[in-house]
XYZ file of C-alpha atoms in Angstrom:
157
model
C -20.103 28.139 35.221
C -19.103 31.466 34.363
C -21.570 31.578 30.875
C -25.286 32.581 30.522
C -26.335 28.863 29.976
C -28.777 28.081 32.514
C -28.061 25.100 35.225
C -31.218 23.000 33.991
C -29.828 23.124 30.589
C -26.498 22.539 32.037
C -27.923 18.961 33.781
C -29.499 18.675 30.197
C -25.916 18.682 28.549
C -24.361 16.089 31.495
C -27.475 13.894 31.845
C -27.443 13.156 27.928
C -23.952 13.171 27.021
C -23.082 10.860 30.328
C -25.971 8.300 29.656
C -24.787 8.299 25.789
C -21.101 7.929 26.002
C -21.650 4.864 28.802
C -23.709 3.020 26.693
C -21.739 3.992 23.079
C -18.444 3.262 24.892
C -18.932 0.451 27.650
C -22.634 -0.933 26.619
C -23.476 0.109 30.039
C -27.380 1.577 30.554
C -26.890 4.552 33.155
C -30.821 5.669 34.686
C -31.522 7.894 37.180
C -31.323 6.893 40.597
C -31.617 7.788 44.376
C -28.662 5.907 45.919
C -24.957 7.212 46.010
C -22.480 4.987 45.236
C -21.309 2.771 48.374
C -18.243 0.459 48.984
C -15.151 0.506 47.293
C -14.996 3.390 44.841
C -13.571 5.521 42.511
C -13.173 9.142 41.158
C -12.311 9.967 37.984
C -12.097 14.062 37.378
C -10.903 16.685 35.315
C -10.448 20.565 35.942
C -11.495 22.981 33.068
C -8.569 24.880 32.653
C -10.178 27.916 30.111
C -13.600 28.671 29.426
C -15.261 27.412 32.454
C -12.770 27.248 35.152
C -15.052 24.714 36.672
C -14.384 20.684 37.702
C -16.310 17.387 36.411
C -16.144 14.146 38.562
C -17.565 10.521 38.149
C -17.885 8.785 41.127
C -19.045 5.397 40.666
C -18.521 1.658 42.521
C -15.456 -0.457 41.397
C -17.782 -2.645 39.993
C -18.861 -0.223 37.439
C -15.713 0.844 36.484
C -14.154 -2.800 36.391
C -17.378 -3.673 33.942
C -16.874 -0.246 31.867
C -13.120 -1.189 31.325
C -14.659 -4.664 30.691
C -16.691 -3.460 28.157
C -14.173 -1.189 25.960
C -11.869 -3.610 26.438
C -14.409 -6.674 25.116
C -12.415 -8.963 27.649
C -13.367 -10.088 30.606
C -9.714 -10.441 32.940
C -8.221 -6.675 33.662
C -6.024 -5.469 35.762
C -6.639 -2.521 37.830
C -4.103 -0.391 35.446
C -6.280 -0.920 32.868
C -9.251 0.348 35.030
C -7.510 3.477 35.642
C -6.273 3.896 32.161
C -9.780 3.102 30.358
C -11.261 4.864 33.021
C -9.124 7.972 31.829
C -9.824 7.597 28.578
C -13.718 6.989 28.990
C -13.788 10.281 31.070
C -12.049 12.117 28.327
C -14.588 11.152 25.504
C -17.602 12.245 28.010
C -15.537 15.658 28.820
C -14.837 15.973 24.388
C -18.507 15.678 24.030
C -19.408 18.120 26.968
C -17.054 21.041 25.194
C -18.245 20.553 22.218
C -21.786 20.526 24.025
C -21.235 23.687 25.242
C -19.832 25.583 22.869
C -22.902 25.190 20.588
C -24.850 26.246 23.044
C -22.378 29.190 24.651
C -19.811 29.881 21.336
C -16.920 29.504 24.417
C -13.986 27.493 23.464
C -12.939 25.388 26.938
C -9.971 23.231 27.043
C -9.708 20.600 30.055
C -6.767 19.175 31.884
C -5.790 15.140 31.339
C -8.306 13.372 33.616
C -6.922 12.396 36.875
C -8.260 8.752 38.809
C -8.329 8.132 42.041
C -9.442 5.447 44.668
C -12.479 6.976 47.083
C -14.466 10.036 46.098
C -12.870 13.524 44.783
C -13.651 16.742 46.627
C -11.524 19.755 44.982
C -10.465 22.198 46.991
C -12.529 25.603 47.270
C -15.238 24.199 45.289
C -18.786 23.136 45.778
C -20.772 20.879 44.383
C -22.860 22.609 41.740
C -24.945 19.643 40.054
C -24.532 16.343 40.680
C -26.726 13.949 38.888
C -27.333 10.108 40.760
C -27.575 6.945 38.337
C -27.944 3.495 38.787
C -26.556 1.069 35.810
C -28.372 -1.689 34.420
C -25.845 -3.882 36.809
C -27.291 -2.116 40.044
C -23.945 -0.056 40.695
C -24.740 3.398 41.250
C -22.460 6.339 40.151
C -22.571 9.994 40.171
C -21.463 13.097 38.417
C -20.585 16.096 39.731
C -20.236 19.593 38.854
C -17.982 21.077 40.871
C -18.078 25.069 40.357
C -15.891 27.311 42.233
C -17.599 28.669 45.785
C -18.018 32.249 44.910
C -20.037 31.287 41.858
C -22.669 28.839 43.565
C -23.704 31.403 46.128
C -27.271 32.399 45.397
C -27.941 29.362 43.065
């Protein structure tokens, strides 16, 4: 991330606002955890377009996303539209906070594209993963975010 905010601050930012927004928005309780998620997943990812020219994914077990969409929803049959969609929206609310995370901290003004969802995990293109932070929800499915910064900025970190 091309600001002076150090990465342990950065994790801070993600570990708080992720673990806030999933319980605020879904009533899910994210914790940290050792397992990446397994099975049938999905990706749900944004690319910050100005300001940080970086990417954010969530990568997280059907399960957890059927149960999140569940959750904002407050019904219990949904389709798998309305997984992507809430999904979508979800993401976007956890990216909103992020910015306005960051620009407290860094006074840059960011702007991110429409998430994106896809079935499987989400690599982007000359990237590399730059934090990713492992949870496990309160209904044992296990998720993770990513910070995906481009590959000339991760050497040396």
């Amino acid at each position: 991330m091309n600001t002076n905010i150090p990465r342990e601050r950065l994790m801070e930012i993600f570990d708080q606002v992720v673990r806030e927004i999933t319980q605020r928005e879904a009533g899910i309780c994210l914790a940290p955890g050792n397992t990446e998620p397994d099975g049938e997943l999905f990706t749900v990812y944004t690319v910050f377009e100005r300001g940080f020219h970086t990417c954010l994914s969530l990568c997280a077990e059907a399960s957890m996303f059927v149960r999140l969409t569940q959750g904002m929803m407050q019904k219990e049959d949904v389709t798998r539209r309305d997984v992507e969609d809430f999904a979508k929206e979800y993401f976007n609310v956890l990216c909103g906070h992020i910015v306005s995370q960051l620009f407290r901290e860094t006074r840059v003004p960011a702007r991110f594209s429409p998430p994106s969802f896809q079935q499987g995990w989400y690599a982007p293109e000359d990237y590399l993963r730059h934090i990713v932070l492992t949870y496990a929800s309160d209904g044992n499915e296990h998720a993770q975010l990513i910070h995906h910064a481009p590959s000339g900025e991760c050497a040396g970190q």
